[in-house]
PDB file of C-alpha atoms and ligand atoms in Angstrom:
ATOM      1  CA  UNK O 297      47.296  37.818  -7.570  1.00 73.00           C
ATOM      2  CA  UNK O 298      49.371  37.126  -4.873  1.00 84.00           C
ATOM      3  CA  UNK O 299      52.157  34.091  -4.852  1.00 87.00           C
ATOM      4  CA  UNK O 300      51.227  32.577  -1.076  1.00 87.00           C
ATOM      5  CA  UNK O 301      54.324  30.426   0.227  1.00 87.00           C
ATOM      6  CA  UNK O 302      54.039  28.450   3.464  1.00 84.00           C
ATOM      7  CA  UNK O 303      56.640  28.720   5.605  1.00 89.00           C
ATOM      8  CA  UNK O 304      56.373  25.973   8.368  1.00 94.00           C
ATOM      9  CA  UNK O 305      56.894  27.107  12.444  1.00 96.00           C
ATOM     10  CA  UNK O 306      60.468  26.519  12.410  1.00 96.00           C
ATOM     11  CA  UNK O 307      61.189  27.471   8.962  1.00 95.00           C
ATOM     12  CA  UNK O 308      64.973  28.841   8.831  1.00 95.00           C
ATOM     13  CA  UNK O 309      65.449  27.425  12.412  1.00 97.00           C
ATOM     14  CA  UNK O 310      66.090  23.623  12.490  1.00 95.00           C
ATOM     15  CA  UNK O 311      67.410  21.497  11.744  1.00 97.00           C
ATOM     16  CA  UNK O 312      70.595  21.756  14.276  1.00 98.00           C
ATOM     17  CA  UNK O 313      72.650  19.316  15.170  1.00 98.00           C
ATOM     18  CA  UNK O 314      74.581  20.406  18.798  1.00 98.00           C
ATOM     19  CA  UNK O 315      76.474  17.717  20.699  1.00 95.00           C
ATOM     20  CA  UNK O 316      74.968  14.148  20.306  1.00 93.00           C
ATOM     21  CA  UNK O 317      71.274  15.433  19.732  1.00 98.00           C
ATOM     22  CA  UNK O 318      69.788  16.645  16.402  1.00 98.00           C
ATOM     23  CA  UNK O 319      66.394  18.343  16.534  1.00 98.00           C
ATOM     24  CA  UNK O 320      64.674  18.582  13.551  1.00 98.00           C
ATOM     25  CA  UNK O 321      61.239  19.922  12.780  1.00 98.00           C
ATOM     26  CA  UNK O 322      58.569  17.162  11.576  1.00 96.00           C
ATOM     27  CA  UNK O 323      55.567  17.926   9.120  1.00 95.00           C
ATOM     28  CA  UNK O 324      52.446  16.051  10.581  1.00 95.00           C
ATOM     29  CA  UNK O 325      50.210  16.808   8.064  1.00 95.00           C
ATOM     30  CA  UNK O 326      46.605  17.698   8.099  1.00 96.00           C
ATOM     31  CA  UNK O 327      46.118  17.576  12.229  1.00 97.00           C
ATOM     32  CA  UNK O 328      42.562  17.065  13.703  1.00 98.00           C
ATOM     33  CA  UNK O 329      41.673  17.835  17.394  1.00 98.00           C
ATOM     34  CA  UNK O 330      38.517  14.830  18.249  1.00 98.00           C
ATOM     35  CA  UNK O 331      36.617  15.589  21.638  1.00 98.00           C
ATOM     36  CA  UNK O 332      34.219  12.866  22.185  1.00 98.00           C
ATOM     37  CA  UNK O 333      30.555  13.720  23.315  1.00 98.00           C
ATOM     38  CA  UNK O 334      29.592  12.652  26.919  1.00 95.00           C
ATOM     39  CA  UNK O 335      28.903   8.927  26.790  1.00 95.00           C
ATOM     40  CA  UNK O 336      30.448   8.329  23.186  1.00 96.00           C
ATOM     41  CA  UNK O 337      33.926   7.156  23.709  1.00 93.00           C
ATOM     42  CA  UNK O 338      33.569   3.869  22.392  1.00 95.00           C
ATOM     43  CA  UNK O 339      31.470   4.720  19.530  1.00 96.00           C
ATOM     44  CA  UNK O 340      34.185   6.970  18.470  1.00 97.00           C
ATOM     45  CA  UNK O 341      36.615   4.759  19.085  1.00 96.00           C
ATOM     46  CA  UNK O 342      34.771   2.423  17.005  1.00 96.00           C
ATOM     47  CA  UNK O 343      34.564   4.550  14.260  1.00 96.00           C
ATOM     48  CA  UNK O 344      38.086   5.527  13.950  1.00 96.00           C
ATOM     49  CA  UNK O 345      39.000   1.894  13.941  1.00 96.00           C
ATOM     50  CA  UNK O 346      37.117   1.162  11.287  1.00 96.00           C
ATOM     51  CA  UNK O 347      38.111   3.924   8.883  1.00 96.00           C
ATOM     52  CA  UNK O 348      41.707   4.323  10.287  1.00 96.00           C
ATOM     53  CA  UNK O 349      42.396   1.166  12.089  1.00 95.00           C
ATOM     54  CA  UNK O 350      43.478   2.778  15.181  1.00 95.00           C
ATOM     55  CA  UNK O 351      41.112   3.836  17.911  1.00 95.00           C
ATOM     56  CA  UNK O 352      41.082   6.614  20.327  1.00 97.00           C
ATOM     57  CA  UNK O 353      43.988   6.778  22.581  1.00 97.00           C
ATOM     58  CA  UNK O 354      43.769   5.714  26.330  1.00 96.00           C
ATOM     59  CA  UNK O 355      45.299   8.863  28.653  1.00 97.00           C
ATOM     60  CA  UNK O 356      49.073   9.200  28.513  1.00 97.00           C
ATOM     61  CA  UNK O 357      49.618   6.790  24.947  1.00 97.00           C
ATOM     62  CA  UNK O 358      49.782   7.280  21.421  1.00 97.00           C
ATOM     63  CA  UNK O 359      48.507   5.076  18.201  1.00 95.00           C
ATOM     64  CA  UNK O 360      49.739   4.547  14.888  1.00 94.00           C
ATOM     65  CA  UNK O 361      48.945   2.845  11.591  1.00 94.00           C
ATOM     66  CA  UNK O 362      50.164   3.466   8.308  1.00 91.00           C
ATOM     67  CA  UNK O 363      50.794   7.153   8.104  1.00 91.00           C
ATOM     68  CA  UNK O 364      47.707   8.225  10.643  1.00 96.00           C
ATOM     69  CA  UNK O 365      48.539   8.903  14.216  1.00 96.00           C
ATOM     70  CA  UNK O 366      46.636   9.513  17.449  1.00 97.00           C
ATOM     71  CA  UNK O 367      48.348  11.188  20.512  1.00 98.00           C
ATOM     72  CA  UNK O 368      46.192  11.691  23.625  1.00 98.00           C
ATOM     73  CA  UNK O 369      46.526  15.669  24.639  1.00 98.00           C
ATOM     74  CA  UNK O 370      44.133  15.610  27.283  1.00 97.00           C
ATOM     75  CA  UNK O 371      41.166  14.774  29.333  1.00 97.00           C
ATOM     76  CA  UNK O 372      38.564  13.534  26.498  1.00 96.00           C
ATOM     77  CA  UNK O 373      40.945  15.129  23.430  1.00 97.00           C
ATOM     78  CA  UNK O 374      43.307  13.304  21.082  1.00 98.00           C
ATOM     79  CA  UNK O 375      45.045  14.393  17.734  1.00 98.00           C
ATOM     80  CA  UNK O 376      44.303  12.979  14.984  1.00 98.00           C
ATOM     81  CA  UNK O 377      47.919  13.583  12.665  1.00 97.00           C
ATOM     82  CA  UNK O 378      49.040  12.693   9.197  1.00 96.00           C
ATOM     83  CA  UNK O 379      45.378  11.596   7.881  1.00 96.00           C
ATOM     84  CA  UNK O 380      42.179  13.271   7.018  1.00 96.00           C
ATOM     85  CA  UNK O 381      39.587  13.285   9.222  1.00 97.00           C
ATOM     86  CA  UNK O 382      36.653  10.368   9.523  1.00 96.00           C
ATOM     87  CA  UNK O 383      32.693  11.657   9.635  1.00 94.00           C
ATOM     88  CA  UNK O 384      32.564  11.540  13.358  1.00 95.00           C
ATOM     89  CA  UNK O 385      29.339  11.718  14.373  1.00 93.00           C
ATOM     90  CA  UNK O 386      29.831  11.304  18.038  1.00 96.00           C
ATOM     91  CA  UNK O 387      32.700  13.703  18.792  1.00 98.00           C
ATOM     92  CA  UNK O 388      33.808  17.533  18.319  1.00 98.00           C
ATOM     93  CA  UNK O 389      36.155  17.654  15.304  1.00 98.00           C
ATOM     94  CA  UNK O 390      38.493  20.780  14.946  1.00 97.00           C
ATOM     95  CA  UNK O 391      40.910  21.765  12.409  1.00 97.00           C
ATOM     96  CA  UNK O 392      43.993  22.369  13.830  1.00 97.00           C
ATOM     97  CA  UNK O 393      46.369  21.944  11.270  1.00 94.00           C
ATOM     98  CA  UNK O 394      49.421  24.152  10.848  1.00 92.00           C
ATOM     99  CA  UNK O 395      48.117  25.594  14.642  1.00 96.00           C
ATOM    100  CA  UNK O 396      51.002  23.015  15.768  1.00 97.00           C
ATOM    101  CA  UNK O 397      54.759  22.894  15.710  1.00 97.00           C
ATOM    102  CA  UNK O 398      56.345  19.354  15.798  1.00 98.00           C
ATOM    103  CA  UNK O 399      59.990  18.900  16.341  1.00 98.00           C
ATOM    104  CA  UNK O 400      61.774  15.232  16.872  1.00 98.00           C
ATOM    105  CA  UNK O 401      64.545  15.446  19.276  1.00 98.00           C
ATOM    106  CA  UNK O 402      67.112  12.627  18.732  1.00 98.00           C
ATOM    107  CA  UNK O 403      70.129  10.959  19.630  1.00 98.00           C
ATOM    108  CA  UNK O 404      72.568   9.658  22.633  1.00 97.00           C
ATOM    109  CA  UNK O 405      71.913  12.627  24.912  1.00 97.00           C
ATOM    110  CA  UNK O 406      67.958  13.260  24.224  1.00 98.00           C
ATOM    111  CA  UNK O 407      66.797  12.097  27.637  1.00 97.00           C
ATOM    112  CA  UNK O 408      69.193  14.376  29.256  1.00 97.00           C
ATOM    113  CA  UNK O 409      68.690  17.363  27.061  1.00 98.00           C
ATOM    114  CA  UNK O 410      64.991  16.647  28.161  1.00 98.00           C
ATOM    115  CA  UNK O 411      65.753  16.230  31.586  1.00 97.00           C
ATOM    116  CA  UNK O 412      66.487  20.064  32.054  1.00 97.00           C
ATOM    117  CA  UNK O 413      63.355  21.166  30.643  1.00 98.00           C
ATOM    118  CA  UNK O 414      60.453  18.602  31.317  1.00 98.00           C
ATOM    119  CA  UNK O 415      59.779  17.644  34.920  1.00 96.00           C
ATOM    120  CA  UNK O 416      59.056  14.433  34.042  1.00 96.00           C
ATOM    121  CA  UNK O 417      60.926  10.709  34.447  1.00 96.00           C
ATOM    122  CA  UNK O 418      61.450  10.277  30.315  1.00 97.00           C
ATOM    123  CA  UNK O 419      63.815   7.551  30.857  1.00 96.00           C
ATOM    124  CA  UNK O 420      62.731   4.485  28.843  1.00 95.00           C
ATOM    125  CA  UNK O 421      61.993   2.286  31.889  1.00 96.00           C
ATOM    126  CA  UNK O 422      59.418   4.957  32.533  1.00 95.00           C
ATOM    127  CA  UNK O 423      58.633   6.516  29.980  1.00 97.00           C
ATOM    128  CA  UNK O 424      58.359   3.696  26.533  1.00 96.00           C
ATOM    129  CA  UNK O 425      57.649   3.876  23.363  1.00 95.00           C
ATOM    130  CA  UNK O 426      54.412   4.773  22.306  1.00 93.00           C
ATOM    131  CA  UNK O 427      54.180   6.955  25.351  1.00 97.00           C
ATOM    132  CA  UNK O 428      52.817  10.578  25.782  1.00 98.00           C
ATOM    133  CA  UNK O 429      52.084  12.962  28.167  1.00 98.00           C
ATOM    134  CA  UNK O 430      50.954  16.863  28.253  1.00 98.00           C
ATOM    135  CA  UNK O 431      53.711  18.314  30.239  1.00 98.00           C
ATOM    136  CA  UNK O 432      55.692  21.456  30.409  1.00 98.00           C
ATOM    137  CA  UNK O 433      58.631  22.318  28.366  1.00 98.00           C
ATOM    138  CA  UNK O 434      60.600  25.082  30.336  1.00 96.00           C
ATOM    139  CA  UNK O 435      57.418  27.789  31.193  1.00 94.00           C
ATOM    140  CA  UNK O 436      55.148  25.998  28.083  1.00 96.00           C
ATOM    141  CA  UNK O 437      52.960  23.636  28.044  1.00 96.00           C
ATOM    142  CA  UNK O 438      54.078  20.777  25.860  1.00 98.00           C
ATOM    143  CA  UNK O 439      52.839  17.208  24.486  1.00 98.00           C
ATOM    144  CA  UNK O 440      56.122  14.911  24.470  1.00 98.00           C
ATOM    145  CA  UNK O 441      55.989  11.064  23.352  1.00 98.00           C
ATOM    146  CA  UNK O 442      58.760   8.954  22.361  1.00 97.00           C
ATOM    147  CA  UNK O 443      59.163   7.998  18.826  1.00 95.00           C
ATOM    148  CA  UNK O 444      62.364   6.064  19.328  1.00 95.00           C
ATOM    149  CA  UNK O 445      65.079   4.410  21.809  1.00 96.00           C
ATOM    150  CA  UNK O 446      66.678   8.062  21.487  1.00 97.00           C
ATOM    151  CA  UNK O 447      64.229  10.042  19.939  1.00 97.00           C
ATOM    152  CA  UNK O 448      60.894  12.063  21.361  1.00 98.00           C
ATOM    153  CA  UNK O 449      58.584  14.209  19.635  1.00 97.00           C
ATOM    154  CA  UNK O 450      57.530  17.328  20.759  1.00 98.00           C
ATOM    155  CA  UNK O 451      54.708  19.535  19.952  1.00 98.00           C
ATOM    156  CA  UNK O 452      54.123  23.122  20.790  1.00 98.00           C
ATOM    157  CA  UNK O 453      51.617  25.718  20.099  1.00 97.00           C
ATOM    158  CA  UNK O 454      52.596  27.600  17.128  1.00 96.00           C
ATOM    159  CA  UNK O 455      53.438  30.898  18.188  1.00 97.00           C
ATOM    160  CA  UNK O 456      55.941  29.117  21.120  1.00 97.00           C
ATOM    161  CA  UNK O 457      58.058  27.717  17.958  1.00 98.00           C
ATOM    162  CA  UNK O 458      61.071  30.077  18.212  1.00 97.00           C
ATOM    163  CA  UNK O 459      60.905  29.955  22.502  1.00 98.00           C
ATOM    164  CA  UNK O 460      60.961  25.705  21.902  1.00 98.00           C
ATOM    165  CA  UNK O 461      63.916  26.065  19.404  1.00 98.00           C
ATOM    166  CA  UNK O 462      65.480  28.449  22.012  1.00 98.00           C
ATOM    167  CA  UNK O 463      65.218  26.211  24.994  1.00 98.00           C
ATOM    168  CA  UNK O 464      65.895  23.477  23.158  1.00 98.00           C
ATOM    169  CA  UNK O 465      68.977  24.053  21.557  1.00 98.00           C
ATOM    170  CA  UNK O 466      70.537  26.167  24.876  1.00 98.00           C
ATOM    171  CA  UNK O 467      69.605  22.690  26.874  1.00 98.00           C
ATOM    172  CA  UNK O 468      71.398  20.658  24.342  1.00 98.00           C
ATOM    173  CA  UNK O 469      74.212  23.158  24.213  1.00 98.00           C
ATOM    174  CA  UNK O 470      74.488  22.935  27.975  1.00 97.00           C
ATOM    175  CA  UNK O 471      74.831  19.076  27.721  1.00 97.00           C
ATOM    176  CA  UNK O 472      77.303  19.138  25.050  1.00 97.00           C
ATOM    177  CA  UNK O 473      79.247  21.420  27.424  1.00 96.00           C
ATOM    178  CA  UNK O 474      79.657  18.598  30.042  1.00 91.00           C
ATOM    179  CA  UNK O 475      80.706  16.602  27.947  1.00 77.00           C
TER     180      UNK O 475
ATOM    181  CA  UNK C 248      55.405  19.048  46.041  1.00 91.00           C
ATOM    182  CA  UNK C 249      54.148  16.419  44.042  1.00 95.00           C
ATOM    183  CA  UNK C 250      50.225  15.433  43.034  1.00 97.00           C
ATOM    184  CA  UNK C 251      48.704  12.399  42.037  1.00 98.00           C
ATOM    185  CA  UNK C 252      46.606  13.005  39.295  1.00 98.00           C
ATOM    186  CA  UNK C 253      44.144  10.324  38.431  1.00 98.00           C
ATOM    187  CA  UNK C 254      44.649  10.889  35.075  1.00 97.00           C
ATOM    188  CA  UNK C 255      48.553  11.615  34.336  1.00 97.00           C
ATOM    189  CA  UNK C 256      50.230  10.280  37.369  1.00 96.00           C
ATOM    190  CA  UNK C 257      51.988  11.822  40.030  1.00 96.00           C
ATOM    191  CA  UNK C 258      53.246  15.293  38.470  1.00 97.00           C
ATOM    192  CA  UNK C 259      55.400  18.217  39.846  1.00 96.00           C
ATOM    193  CA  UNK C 260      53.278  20.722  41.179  1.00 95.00           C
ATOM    194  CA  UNK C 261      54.538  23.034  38.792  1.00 96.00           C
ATOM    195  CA  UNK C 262      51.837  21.996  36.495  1.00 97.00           C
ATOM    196  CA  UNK C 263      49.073  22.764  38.275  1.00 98.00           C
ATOM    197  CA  UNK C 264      47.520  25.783  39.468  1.00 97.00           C
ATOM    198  CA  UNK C 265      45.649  26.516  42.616  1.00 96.00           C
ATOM    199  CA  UNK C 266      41.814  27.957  42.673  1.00 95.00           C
ATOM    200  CA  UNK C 267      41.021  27.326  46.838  1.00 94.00           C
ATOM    201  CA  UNK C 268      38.813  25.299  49.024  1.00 95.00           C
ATOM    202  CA  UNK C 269      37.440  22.948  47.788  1.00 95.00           C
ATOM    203  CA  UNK C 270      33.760  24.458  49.150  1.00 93.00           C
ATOM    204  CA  UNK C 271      33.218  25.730  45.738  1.00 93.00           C
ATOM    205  CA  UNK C 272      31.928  22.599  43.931  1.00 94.00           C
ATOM    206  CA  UNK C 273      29.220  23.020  47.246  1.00 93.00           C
ATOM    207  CA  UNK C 274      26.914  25.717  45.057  1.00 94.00           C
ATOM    208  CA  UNK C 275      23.964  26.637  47.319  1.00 96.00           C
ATOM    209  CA  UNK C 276      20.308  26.530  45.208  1.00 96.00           C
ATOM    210  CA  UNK C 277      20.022  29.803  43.704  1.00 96.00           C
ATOM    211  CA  UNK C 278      17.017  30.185  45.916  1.00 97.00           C
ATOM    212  CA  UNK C 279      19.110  29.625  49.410  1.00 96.00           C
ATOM    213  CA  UNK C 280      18.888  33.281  50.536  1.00 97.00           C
ATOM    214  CA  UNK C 281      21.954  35.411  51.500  1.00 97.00           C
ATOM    215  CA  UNK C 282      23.472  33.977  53.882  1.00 97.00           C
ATOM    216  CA  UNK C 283      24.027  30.688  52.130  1.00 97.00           C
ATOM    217  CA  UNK C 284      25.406  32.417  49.109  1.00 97.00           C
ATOM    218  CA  UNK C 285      27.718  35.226  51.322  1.00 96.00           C
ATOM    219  CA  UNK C 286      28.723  32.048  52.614  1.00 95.00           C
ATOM    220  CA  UNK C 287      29.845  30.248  49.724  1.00 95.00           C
ATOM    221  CA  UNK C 288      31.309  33.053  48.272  1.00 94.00           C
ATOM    222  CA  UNK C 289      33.277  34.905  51.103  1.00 94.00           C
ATOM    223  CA  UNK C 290      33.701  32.401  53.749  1.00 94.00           C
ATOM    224  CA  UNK C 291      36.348  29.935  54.227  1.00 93.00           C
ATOM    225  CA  UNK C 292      38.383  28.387  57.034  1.00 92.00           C
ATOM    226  CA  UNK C 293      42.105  28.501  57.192  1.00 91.00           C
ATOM    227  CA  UNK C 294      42.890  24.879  58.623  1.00 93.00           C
ATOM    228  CA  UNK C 295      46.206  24.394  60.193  1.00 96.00           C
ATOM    229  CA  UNK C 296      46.607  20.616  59.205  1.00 96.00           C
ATOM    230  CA  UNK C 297      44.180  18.652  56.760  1.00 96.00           C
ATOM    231  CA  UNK C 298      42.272  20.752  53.241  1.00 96.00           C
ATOM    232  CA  UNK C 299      41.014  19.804  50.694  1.00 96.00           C
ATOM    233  CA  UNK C 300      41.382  22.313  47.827  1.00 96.00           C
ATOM    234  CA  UNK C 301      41.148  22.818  44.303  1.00 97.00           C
ATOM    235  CA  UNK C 302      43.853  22.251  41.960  1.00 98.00           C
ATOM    236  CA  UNK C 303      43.667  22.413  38.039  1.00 98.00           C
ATOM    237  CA  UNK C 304      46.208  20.177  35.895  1.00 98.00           C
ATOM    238  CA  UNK C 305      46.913  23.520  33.515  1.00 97.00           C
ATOM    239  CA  UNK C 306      49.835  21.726  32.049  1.00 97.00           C
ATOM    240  CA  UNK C 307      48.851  19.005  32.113  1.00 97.00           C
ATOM    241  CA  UNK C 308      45.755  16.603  31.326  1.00 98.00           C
ATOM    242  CA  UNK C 309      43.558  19.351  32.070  1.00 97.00           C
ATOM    243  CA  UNK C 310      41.213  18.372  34.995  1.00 98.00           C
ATOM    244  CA  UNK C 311      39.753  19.431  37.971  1.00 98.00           C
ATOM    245  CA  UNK C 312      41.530  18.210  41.454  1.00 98.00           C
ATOM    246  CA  UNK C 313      40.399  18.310  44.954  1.00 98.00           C
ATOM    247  CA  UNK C 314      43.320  17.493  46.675  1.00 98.00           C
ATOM    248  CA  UNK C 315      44.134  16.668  49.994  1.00 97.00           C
ATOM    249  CA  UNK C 316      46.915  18.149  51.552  1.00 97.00           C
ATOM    250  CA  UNK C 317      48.324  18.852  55.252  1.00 97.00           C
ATOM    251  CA  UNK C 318      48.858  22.554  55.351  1.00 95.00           C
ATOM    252  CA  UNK C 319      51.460  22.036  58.123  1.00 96.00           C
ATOM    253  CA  UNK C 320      53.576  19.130  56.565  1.00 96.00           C
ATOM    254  CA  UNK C 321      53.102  19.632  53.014  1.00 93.00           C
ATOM    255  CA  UNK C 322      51.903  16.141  52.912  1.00 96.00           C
ATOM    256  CA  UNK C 323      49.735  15.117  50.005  1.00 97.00           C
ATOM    257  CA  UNK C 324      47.168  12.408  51.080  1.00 97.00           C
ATOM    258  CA  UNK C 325      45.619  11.836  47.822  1.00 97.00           C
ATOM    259  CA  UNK C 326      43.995  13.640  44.604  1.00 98.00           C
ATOM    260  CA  UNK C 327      40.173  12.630  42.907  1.00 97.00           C
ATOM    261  CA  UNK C 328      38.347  14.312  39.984  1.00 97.00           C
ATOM    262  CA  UNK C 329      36.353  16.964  40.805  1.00 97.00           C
ATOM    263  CA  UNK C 330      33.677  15.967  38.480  1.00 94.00           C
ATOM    264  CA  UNK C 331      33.166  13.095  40.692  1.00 92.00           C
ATOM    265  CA  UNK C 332      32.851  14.572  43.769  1.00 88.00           C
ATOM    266  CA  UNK C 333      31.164  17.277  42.567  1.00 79.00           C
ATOM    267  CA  UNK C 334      28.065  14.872  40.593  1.00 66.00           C
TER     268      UNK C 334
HETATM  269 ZN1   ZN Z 622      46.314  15.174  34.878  1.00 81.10          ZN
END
């Protein structure tokens, strides 16, 4: 039979350390799309509280709790991350585990690494913890939300993993330059 | 160029894509006759000055937008859900 190993999105890429940024790739576990039905956006959110308790994130913030975390990623769709999903009766539930990469992006210089790539105000005046937003990372579409004073999270489709690590790493590079 | 989604905020305008005139959320009955529907599918002004068009925030929260722009300044006068005006 054959030995399966699981290699995760960046495997053999990250972590790097360049300048005063390290980027490192983050597991987040079993990872559940939830699309609420018309009308059912409190029940849902309801539901999640109780079994999770954390509810369904507003547009543009995240959630936490113990190890479970939600991240809005769009209009009517949040990820579920780092728990197993609730019976949800009154939303679309999808897999999407290991369809994800995750990569945490921190240090002195992680705004302005970001700054090159995201056309977005990421400062912390503007952009604070517990933040998100779907945005683009160079020519991708991204979901970034800050994890820390220095540090942001951002997620990618799978199959962009090596393009993130690219533009990533050649942004930081770039900053490190300056000096 | 920067829009103001309802949703995200005011975002570059490099996340979102362009579809047209707005007209399109205006679908005749499917029993209007021809010249309703050749009008709604062919026909559409080209106004120097104030449109509203349809804008979709790909990279972004992913709704519908009419906006309304100025085709002559570039000025953007305000964004709403197309879902709204469109129900
Ligand atoms: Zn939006």
């Amino acid at each position: 039979m054959a030995n399966l190993v699981a290699l995760s999105p960046c495997e053999g890429l990250l972590p790097q350390t360049i300048g005063a940024v390290t980027i490192a790739e983050i597991d987040p576990g079993p990872v559940t799309a939830i699309l609420p039905f018309k009308g059912q956006d409190k029940a849902v959110g309801e539901a999640l509280k109780s079994a999770l308790g954390l509810g369904f994130p507003a547009p543009g913030r995240s959630q936490s709790k113990g190890g479970a975390r939600a991240i809005w990623v769009g209009k009517g769709e949040a990820l579920l991350m780092g728990a197993a999903c609730p019976d949800l009766a009154g939303a679309a539930c999808v897999d999407q585990s290991d369809a994800w990469c995750v990569v945490e992006i921190v240090g002195d210089r992680a705004e302005d690494v970001l700054a090159r790539l995201v056309p977005l105000d990421l400062r912390a005046s503007q952009f604070k913890r517990g933040h998100t937003a779907r945005t683009l990372l160079g020519r991708m579409t991204a979901s970034a939300t800050r994890s820390g004073a220095k540090a942001f999270e951002i997620m990618v489709f799978r199959s962009m993993a090596e393009t993130l690590v690219e533009e990533l790493t050649r942004a930081a590079g770039a900053v490190a330059a300056r000096g | 160029m920067r829009i103001p989604c309802p949703i995200c905020g005011t975002r570059d305008r490099r996340e979102f894509t362009y579809q047209g005139a707005a007209e399109l959320l205006r679908r005749p009955a499917p029993d209007a006759g021809d010249a309703a529907w050749d009008d709604y599918l062919h026909n559409r002004d080209n106004p120097c000055g104030e449109a509203r068009d349809l804008w979709f925030h790909e990279a972004g929260c992913g709704a519908w937008l009419v906006v309304e722009r100025d085709t002559a300044t570039h000025e953007v006068m305000g964004a709403e859900l197309a879902e709204k005006v469109a129900s």
